[in-house]
Coordinates of C-alpha atoms in Angstrom, one line a residue:
M62 CA -13.1 -17.4 14.9
V63 CA -14.5 -14.1 13.5
K64 CA -12.5 -12.1 16.0
A65 CA -9.3 -14.0 15.3
T66 CA -9.6 -13.5 11.6
V67 CA -10.2 -9.7 11.9
E68 CA -7.2 -9.4 14.3
Q69 CA -4.9 -11.4 12.0
L70 CA -5.8 -9.5 8.8
C71 CA -5.7 -6.1 10.5
K72 CA -2.3 -6.7 12.1
Q73 CA -0.9 -8.2 8.9
H74 CA -2.2 -5.6 6.4
T75 CA -3.0 -2.3 8.3
D76 CA -1.6 0.2 10.7
L77 CA -4.5 0.0 13.1
T78 CA -3.9 0.0 16.8
D79 CA -5.1 -2.8 19.2
Q80 CA -7.9 -0.5 20.4
D81 CA -9.0 0.1 16.8
I82 CA -9.0 -3.6 16.0
Q83 CA -11.0 -4.4 19.1
I84 CA -13.8 -2.0 17.8
L85 CA -13.8 -3.8 14.5
Q86 CA -13.9 -7.2 16.2
E87 CA -17.0 -6.2 18.3
M88 CA -18.7 -5.0 15.1
A89 CA -17.8 -8.1 13.2
V90 CA -19.4 -10.4 15.8
G91 CA -22.8 -8.8 15.2
L92 CA -22.5 -8.6 11.5
Q93 CA -24.6 -11.8 10.8
T94 CA -27.5 -10.3 12.8
Y95 CA -27.5 -7.2 10.6
A96 CA -27.3 -9.3 7.4
D97 CA -30.3 -11.5 8.4
L98 CA -32.3 -8.5 9.6
S99 CA -31.9 -6.4 6.4
S100 CA -31.5 -9.3 4.0
S101 CA -28.3 -7.7 2.8
Y102 CA -24.7 -8.7 2.3
M103 CA -22.6 -7.1 5.0
F104 CA -18.8 -6.5 4.9
I105 CA -16.1 -4.6 6.9
D106 CA -13.2 -3.3 4.8
C107 CA -10.0 -1.7 6.1
K108 CA -7.5 0.4 4.2
L109 CA -4.2 -1.2 3.6
K110 CA -0.9 0.3 4.8
P111 CA -0.2 3.5 2.7
S112 CA -2.1 2.4 -0.4
N113 CA -5.1 3.1 -2.5
Q114 CA -6.4 -0.4 -1.8
A115 CA -8.4 -2.0 1.0
I116 CA -9.0 -5.5 2.3
V117 CA -12.2 -7.3 3.4
V118 CA -11.7 -8.4 7.1
A119 CA -15.2 -9.6 7.9
E120 CA -18.4 -10.6 6.0
A121 CA -21.9 -11.9 6.7
F122 CA -24.4 -13.3 4.1
P123 CA -28.1 -13.5 4.7
N124 CA -29.9 -16.9 4.5
S125 CA -30.9 -16.8 0.8
S126 CA -31.7 -19.5 -1.8
A127 CA -29.8 -17.6 -4.5
P128 CA -26.6 -16.2 -3.0
L129 CA -25.1 -13.1 -4.4
Y130 CA -21.5 -14.3 -3.7
D131 CA -20.4 -17.8 -4.6
N132 CA -17.4 -17.8 -2.3
S133 CA -16.1 -15.9 0.8
V134 CA -14.4 -12.6 0.0
V135 CA -12.6 -12.2 3.3
G136 CA -9.0 -11.4 2.7
K137 CA -9.6 -10.2 -0.8
I138 CA -8.1 -6.9 -2.0
V139 CA -10.6 -4.1 -2.8
F140 CA -9.6 -1.7 -5.7
E141 CA -10.7 1.9 -5.6
S142 CA -11.6 1.9 -9.3
F143 CA -14.2 -0.8 -8.6
E144 CA -15.6 0.4 -5.3
P145 CA -15.2 4.2 -5.1
G146 CA -17.8 4.4 -2.3
V147 CA -15.5 2.6 0.1
F148 CA -12.7 5.1 -0.4
Y149 CA -15.0 8.1 -0.4
S150 CA -16.2 7.2 3.1
Y151 CA -12.6 6.7 4.2
R152 CA -11.5 10.1 3.0
K153 CA -14.6 12.2 3.8
G154 CA -15.8 10.3 6.9
K155 CA -19.3 10.4 5.5
K156 CA -21.9 7.9 4.3
S157 CA -21.8 6.9 0.7
I158 CA -24.8 5.5 -1.3
I159 CA -24.2 4.1 -4.9
R160 CA -27.0 2.8 -6.9
Q161 CA -26.3 0.0 -9.4
A162 CA -22.6 -0.3 -8.3
M163 CA -20.4 -3.0 -9.8
T164 CA -18.9 -5.3 -7.1
Q165 CA -15.5 -7.0 -7.2
E166 CA -17.4 -10.2 -8.3
G167 CA -18.9 -8.4 -11.3
K168 CA -22.4 -8.2 -9.8
V169 CA -24.7 -5.1 -9.9
V170 CA -25.8 -4.0 -6.4
D171 CA -27.2 -1.1 -4.4
Q172 CA -24.3 -0.3 -2.1
T173 CA -24.3 1.7 1.1
V174 CA -21.0 2.5 2.9
V175 CA -20.8 3.9 6.4
P176 CA -17.4 4.9 8.0
I177 CA -16.4 3.2 11.3
K178 CA -14.7 5.6 13.7
N179 CA -12.7 5.3 16.8
A180 CA -12.9 7.4 20.0
C181 CA -10.7 10.1 18.3
H182 CA -13.2 10.3 15.4
Q183 CA -10.7 8.8 13.0
V184 CA -12.0 6.4 10.3
I185 CA -10.6 3.0 11.0
G186 CA -12.8 1.0 8.6
V187 CA -16.0 1.0 6.6
L188 CA -19.2 -1.0 7.1
I189 CA -20.7 -2.0 3.7
Q190 CA -24.3 -3.1 2.9
E191 CA -25.1 -4.6 -0.5
K192 CA -28.4 -5.6 -2.1
E193 CA -28.6 -7.3 -5.5
V194 CA -30.2 -5.3 -8.2
T195 CA -32.1 -6.8 -11.1
L196 CA -31.9 -4.6 -14.1
S197 CA -34.9 -4.2 -16.3
L198 CA -34.4 -2.1 -19.5
S199 CA -36.9 -1.5 -22.2
D200 CA -36.0 -2.2 -25.8
D201 CA -36.4 1.5 -26.8
H202 CA -34.1 2.5 -24.0
V203 CA -31.4 0.0 -25.0
K204 CA -31.6 1.1 -28.7
K205 CA -31.3 4.7 -27.8
F206 CA -28.1 4.4 -25.7
S207 CA -26.5 1.1 -26.6
V208 CA -23.5 1.0 -28.9
I209 CA -24.2 -2.7 -29.8
T210 CA -24.9 -3.6 -33.4
G211 CA -28.2 -5.2 -34.4
T212 CA -27.4 -8.9 -34.3
E213 CA -25.7 -8.7 -30.9
E214 CA -28.1 -6.4 -29.2
D215 CA -30.3 -9.0 -27.5
R216 CA -27.4 -11.0 -26.4
M217 CA -25.7 -8.0 -24.8
T218 CA -28.9 -7.0 -23.0
N219 CA -29.1 -10.4 -21.4
S220 CA -25.4 -10.5 -20.6
G221 CA -25.6 -8.0 -17.7
L222 CA -23.4 -5.4 -19.3
G223 CA -26.1 -2.8 -19.3
I224 CA -26.2 0.5 -21.0
V225 CA -22.9 1.8 -22.3
S226 CA -22.6 5.3 -23.8
D227 CA -20.7 6.1 -27.0
L228 CA -19.0 8.9 -25.2
L229 CA -17.1 6.7 -22.7
M230 CA -13.3 7.4 -22.9
E231 CA -12.6 3.9 -21.4
M232 CA -12.4 1.0 -23.7
L233 CA -15.0 -1.7 -22.9
I234 CA -14.4 -5.2 -24.4
L235 CA -16.4 -8.3 -23.7
T236 CA -15.4 -11.9 -24.6
D237 CA -17.1 -15.2 -24.3
S238 CA -15.9 -18.3 -22.5
N239 CA -13.7 -19.1 -25.5
D240 CA -12.1 -15.6 -25.4
R241 CA -13.9 -14.6 -28.6
L242 CA -14.9 -10.9 -28.9
V243 CA -18.7 -10.5 -28.6
Y244 CA -18.7 -6.7 -27.9
A245 CA -16.6 -3.6 -27.8
N246 CA -17.6 0.0 -27.5
P247 CA -16.2 2.5 -30.1
S248 CA -13.0 3.2 -28.1
G249 CA -12.5 -0.5 -27.6
L250 CA -13.0 -1.3 -31.3
K251 CA -10.5 1.5 -32.2
L252 CA -7.9 0.0 -29.9
I253 CA -8.3 -3.5 -31.2
S254 CA -8.2 -2.4 -34.9
E255 CA -5.1 -0.2 -34.4
M256 CA -3.1 -2.8 -32.5
S257 CA -4.2 -5.9 -34.5
G258 CA -4.5 -4.4 -38.0
H259 CA -7.9 -6.1 -38.5
D260 CA -11.1 -4.3 -39.3
E261 CA -13.5 -7.2 -38.8
V262 CA -12.9 -8.3 -35.2
L263 CA -16.3 -9.6 -33.9
N264 CA -16.3 -13.3 -33.0
R265 CA -12.6 -13.5 -33.4
N266 CA -10.3 -14.7 -30.6
L267 CA -9.2 -11.6 -28.7
L268 CA -5.9 -13.1 -27.5
D269 CA -4.9 -14.0 -31.1
M270 CA -5.4 -10.3 -32.1
L271 CA -4.0 -8.8 -28.9
P272 CA -1.6 -11.4 -27.4
F273 CA -0.3 -8.9 -24.8
L274 CA -3.6 -9.4 -22.9
R275 CA -2.9 -13.1 -22.3
P276 CA -1.4 -12.6 -18.8
V277 CA -4.6 -10.8 -17.8
Y278 CA -6.8 -13.7 -18.9
E279 CA -4.5 -16.3 -17.3
H280 CA -4.6 -14.6 -13.9
H281 CA -6.9 -16.7 -11.7
D282 CA -8.6 -13.9 -9.8
D283 CA -12.1 -12.9 -11.0
V284 CA -11.2 -9.3 -10.6
F285 CA -7.7 -8.2 -11.6
V286 CA -6.0 -4.9 -12.4
F287 CA -2.9 -4.9 -14.7
E288 CA -0.8 -2.1 -16.1
L289 CA 1.2 -2.6 -19.2
T290 CA 3.1 -0.7 -21.9
I291 CA 2.7 -1.7 -25.5
Q292 CA 3.6 0.2 -28.7
R293 CA 4.4 3.3 -26.7
K294 CA 0.9 3.1 -25.0
N295 CA 0.5 2.9 -21.3
L296 CA -2.7 1.0 -20.4
I297 CA -4.5 0.0 -17.2
V298 CA -6.5 -3.1 -17.9
K299 CA -9.3 -4.1 -15.4
K300 CA -10.6 -7.6 -15.8
I301 CA -14.0 -8.8 -14.4
K302 CA -15.3 -12.3 -14.8
M303 CA -19.0 -12.1 -15.5
H304 CA -20.9 -14.8 -13.6
E305 CA -24.1 -14.9 -15.6
K306 CA -26.1 -18.2 -15.7
S307 CA -27.0 -17.8 -19.4
N308 CA -23.4 -16.8 -20.5
P309 CA -21.0 -18.4 -18.0
Q310 CA -17.4 -17.1 -17.7
E311 CA -17.7 -14.1 -20.0
T312 CA -14.9 -11.7 -19.3
L313 CA -15.3 -7.9 -19.3
L314 CA -12.2 -5.7 -19.8
I315 CA -12.2 -2.0 -18.9
I316 CA -9.1 -0.5 -20.5
Q317 CA -7.9 3.0 -19.7
D318 CA -5.2 4.8 -21.7
I319 CA -2.9 6.6 -19.3
T320 CA -0.1 7.4 -21.7
E321 CA -0.6 11.1 -21.2
L322 CA -0.6 10.7 -17.4
R323 CA 2.7 8.7 -17.5
T324 CA 4.2 11.4 -19.8
K325 CA 3.4 14.0 -17.2
E326 CA 4.8 11.9 -14.4
K327 CA 8.0 11.6 -16.3
E328 CA 8.1 15.4 -16.7
L329 CA 7.5 15.8 -13.0
M330 CA 10.3 13.3 -12.3
M331 CA 12.6 15.4 -14.4
K332 CA 11.6 18.5 -12.5
S333 CA 12.3 16.6 -9.3
V334 CA 15.8 15.7 -10.5
V335 CA 16.3 19.4 -11.3
I336 CA 15.1 20.4 -7.8
K337 CA 17.5 17.9 -6.2
E338 CA 20.3 19.3 -8.3
I339 CA 19.5 22.8 -7.1
H340 CA 19.5 21.6 -3.4
H341 CA 22.9 20.0 -4.1
R342 CA 24.3 23.2 -5.6
V343 CA 23.0 25.3 -2.7
K344 CA 24.7 22.9 -0.2
N345 CA 27.9 23.0 -2.2
N346 CA 27.8 26.8 -2.4
L347 CA 27.3 27.1 1.3
Q348 CA 30.3 24.8 1.9
T349 CA 32.4 26.9 -0.5
V350 CA 31.5 30.0 1.5
A351 CA 32.4 28.2 4.7
S352 CA 35.7 27.1 3.2
L353 CA 36.6 30.7 2.2
I354 CA 35.8 31.9 5.8
R355 CA 38.0 29.1 7.3
L356 CA 40.8 30.0 4.8
Q357 CA 40.6 33.7 6.0
M358 CA 40.7 32.6 9.6
R359 CA 43.8 30.5 9.0
N360 CA 45.5 33.4 7.3
G361 CA 45.3 35.5 10.4
L362 CA 42.5 37.4 12.1
P363 CA 42.4 39.9 15.0
I364 CA 41.5 38.1 18.2
E365 CA 38.4 40.2 18.6
S366 CA 37.1 39.2 15.2
R367 CA 37.5 35.4 15.5
A368 CA 34.3 34.9 17.5
S369 CA 32.3 36.7 14.9
F370 CA 33.7 34.5 12.2
E371 CA 33.0 31.3 14.1
E372 CA 29.4 32.4 14.7
T373 CA 29.0 33.1 11.0
L374 CA 30.4 29.6 10.3
N375 CA 27.9 28.0 12.6
R376 CA 25.0 29.9 10.9
I377 CA 26.2 28.6 7.5
Y378 CA 26.6 25.1 8.8
S379 CA 23.0 25.2 10.2
I380 CA 21.5 26.2 6.9
S381 CA 23.7 23.6 5.1
S382 CA 22.4 20.9 7.4
V383 CA 18.9 21.4 6.1
Y384 CA 20.0 20.6 2.5
E385 CA 22.1 17.7 3.6
I386 CA 19.1 16.0 5.2
I387 CA 17.0 16.7 2.1
L388 CA 19.6 15.2 -0.2
T389 CA 19.6 11.9 1.8
K390 CA 15.9 11.4 1.0
E391 CA 14.8 8.8 -1.5
H392 CA 12.4 11.0 -3.4
A393 CA 13.9 14.1 -5.0
D394 CA 10.8 16.2 -4.7
D395 CA 10.5 15.5 -0.9
D396 CA 11.9 18.6 0.8
D397 CA 10.3 17.9 4.2
V398 CA 12.8 17.9 7.1
N399 CA 12.6 16.1 10.5
I400 CA 13.4 18.9 13.0
I401 CA 14.7 16.5 15.6
N402 CA 17.2 15.0 13.2
L403 CA 18.1 18.5 12.1
T404 CA 18.8 19.5 15.7
R405 CA 21.1 16.6 16.2
K406 CA 23.0 17.4 13.1
I407 CA 23.4 21.1 14.0
C408 CA 24.8 20.1 17.4
S409 CA 27.3 17.7 15.9
T410 CA 28.7 20.2 13.4
M411 CA 28.9 23.4 15.6
V412 CA 32.3 25.1 15.7
L413 CA 33.3 25.1 19.4
N414 CA 37.0 26.1 19.0
E415 CA 36.5 29.4 20.8
Y416 CA 34.9 27.8 23.9
N417 CA 37.3 25.7 26.0
L418 CA 34.5 23.9 27.7
K419 CA 33.2 20.4 28.2
V420 CA 29.6 20.9 27.4
D421 CA 26.9 18.1 27.3
L422 CA 24.3 18.9 24.6
I423 CA 21.1 16.9 25.5
I424 CA 18.3 16.6 23.0
E425 CA 14.9 15.5 24.3
P426 CA 12.2 14.9 21.6
N427 CA 9.7 13.4 24.1
G428 CA 8.5 10.9 21.5
N429 CA 7.7 13.5 18.9
K430 CA 8.8 13.5 15.3
I431 CA 8.3 17.0 13.9
I432 CA 8.3 17.3 10.2
T433 CA 8.3 20.7 8.3
T434 CA 9.2 22.2 4.9
S435 CA 12.7 23.1 4.0
K436 CA 11.8 26.8 4.3
K437 CA 10.6 26.5 7.9
A438 CA 13.5 24.1 8.7
V439 CA 16.0 26.8 7.7
S440 CA 14.4 29.2 10.2
V441 CA 14.3 26.6 13.0
A442 CA 17.9 25.6 12.3
L443 CA 19.1 29.2 12.7
I444 CA 17.1 29.7 15.8
I445 CA 18.5 26.6 17.5
N446 CA 22.0 27.6 16.4
E447 CA 21.6 31.1 17.9
L448 CA 20.2 29.8 21.2
I449 CA 22.9 27.2 21.7
Q450 CA 25.6 29.8 20.7
N451 CA 24.2 32.3 23.2
S452 CA 24.5 29.7 26.0
L453 CA 28.0 28.7 25.0
K454 CA 29.1 32.4 24.8
H455 CA 27.5 33.7 28.0
A456 CA 26.3 30.9 30.3
F457 CA 29.5 29.3 31.4
Q458 CA 31.9 32.2 32.1
G459 CA 34.4 31.1 34.7
K460 CA 33.3 27.4 34.4
E461 CA 35.0 24.5 32.7
E462 CA 31.9 22.4 32.0
G463 CA 28.1 22.7 31.7
V464 CA 24.9 21.2 30.3
I465 CA 22.7 22.6 27.5
D466 CA 19.3 20.9 27.2
V467 CA 17.2 21.1 24.0
E468 CA 13.6 19.9 24.5
F469 CA 10.6 19.6 22.2
T470 CA 7.0 19.4 23.5
V471 CA 3.6 19.6 21.8
E472 CA 0.8 21.3 23.7
N473 CA -2.7 22.2 22.2
D474 CA -1.5 22.3 18.5
F475 CA 1.6 24.3 19.4
V476 CA 5.2 23.2 19.2
E477 CA 7.4 24.4 22.1
L478 CA 11.2 24.5 21.8
H479 CA 13.0 24.8 25.1
V480 CA 16.7 25.5 25.2
S481 CA 18.0 25.8 28.8
D482 CA 21.4 25.6 30.5
N483 CA 22.8 25.4 34.0
G484 CA 25.1 28.4 33.7
V485 CA 25.3 31.7 35.5
G486 CA 22.0 33.0 34.1
M487 CA 21.3 36.5 33.0
K488 CA 19.4 39.2 34.9
D489 CA 18.6 41.4 32.0
P490 CA 18.5 39.8 28.5
Q491 CA 20.8 41.8 26.3
T492 CA 19.9 42.8 22.7
S493 CA 22.4 41.4 20.3
L494 CA 22.6 40.3 16.7
G495 CA 21.7 36.7 17.8
T496 CA 18.6 37.7 19.7
E497 CA 17.5 40.0 16.8
I498 CA 17.9 37.1 14.4
I499 CA 15.8 34.9 16.7
H500 CA 13.0 37.5 17.1
N501 CA 12.7 38.1 13.4
L502 CA 12.6 34.4 12.5
V503 CA 10.1 33.5 15.2
T504 CA 7.8 36.4 14.4
N505 CA 8.0 36.5 10.6
D506 CA 8.6 32.9 9.6
L507 CA 7.1 30.8 12.3
N508 CA 4.3 33.2 13.4
G509 CA 5.3 32.3 17.0
E510 CA 6.6 33.8 20.2
F511 CA 10.1 34.0 21.8
L512 CA 10.6 34.5 25.5
Y513 CA 12.9 33.8 28.4
V514 CA 11.5 32.0 31.4
P515 CA 12.9 33.0 34.9
R516 CA 14.8 30.3 36.8
E517 CA 17.1 30.2 39.7
I518 CA 20.0 28.5 37.9
G519 CA 21.0 29.2 34.3
T520 CA 18.9 30.5 31.4
H521 CA 15.7 29.1 29.9
A522 CA 14.6 30.3 26.4
V523 CA 11.3 29.2 24.9
I524 CA 10.1 29.3 21.3
I525 CA 6.4 28.6 20.7
F526 CA 4.9 28.3 17.3
P527 CA 1.6 26.9 15.9
V528 CA 1.2 23.5 14.2
G529 CA 0.1 24.9 10.8
A530 CA -0.3 23.4 7.4
E531 CA 3.5 23.2 7.0
V532 CA 4.1 21.3 10.2
E533 CA 3.3 17.6 10.8
I534 CA 3.9 15.9 14.2
F535 CA 4.1 12.1 14.8
D536 CA 3.6 11.1 18.4
E537 CA 5.5 7.8 18.9
K538 CA 3.4 7.1 22.0
T539 CA 0.1 7.0 20.1
D540 CA 1.4 6.3 16.6
R541 CA -0.6 9.2 15.3
Y542 CA 0.1 12.2 13.1
S543 CA -1.3 15.7 13.7
G544 CA -1.1 18.8 11.7
R545 CA -0.9 18.9 7.9

């Protein structure tokens, strides 16, 4: 049953492979033993598909007379703002220890989080150990740091809220089971006063003063995160139901004002729109230049000049292809380019008027999806264009048909681009404008190497460049990214 639950949740909510899920299943089976041995509450959490949230896929509670959790939390969503240790271990791959952490159930615990890794040392989940903490605070300590007024001080100490500093930027608001305000820190009091117009707010119904919070209270989950916009303010409201025996069903709100953050996001969005407009204008300008060259070609050219014009056109189309791919993306600020798709586009738009040939252009990605920045993509586009043009120009002299093969492989963090043909071959590679362009781009932009590989039939050119910070490779066979 435990294994089936882990498998179902992982396949439904994560991108984990079958091998990764099997590791988690084996660990989940022994979870109860760990819980009983350490008298701790044990959990396995897995990160959701591209998200800053996780999900509980397995749990084990020790045999205790006073359970820390009233109900099972398997299948519940874990928010980073409530359990930062989980996401720290995910990102860093290191152990995390948090004293007096607040759980998703509003309980104070000592929490230890250990990353779970697969054979490739990738974090596939986290193992969590929690032990309940009983807070014991002296009256002097509470008086020194608490922001609670005299008549409410004892009540708040017993409520489990603990010590709250006046310097907190977040707004803390506590209401009783009847939704009446029993506590708010200075930031919270300021928010309530500003938005309700009342100065005396204690013991008044919070939802009468701030009706926009009603959807938060009506949501059935004990822990809930809600973002709203009210009176030009952008707020993130985090709700926690406080399960204290002396004060049942108190509700704690932690409210963060993110108005400034949203304003900056809008500014970035505007910049993204400007960037997209720039890409669009560059593409249009390139097409205008190409149109002028075609117009000149139609108005008459010496036969010996026509080949040079068509080569120039192909170079322009290669660069333009990069911007066409960028402009098809959903996000305006995403200028990453898939080199495999770029190669296909270049091959489909090449000008072949000069070459009266039947040529099969074969592209072999070998399961790789190679992503790079627009700057690198322009260099790769020109390189591919030059290599294919060289084959078309020199490889098939005296032939009516041929094959050009473009292949991508990844070996030891290096990308290899192979362009080969079944033409007449060349004994001594000639230095030309095309080869000079390739050498300069490979050496200066890609920090790589360009060479010709000897072969009995045709020509085989190889470009090798490292997988750096600007290159990301997705292997469809392993469903894994490398680089970046």
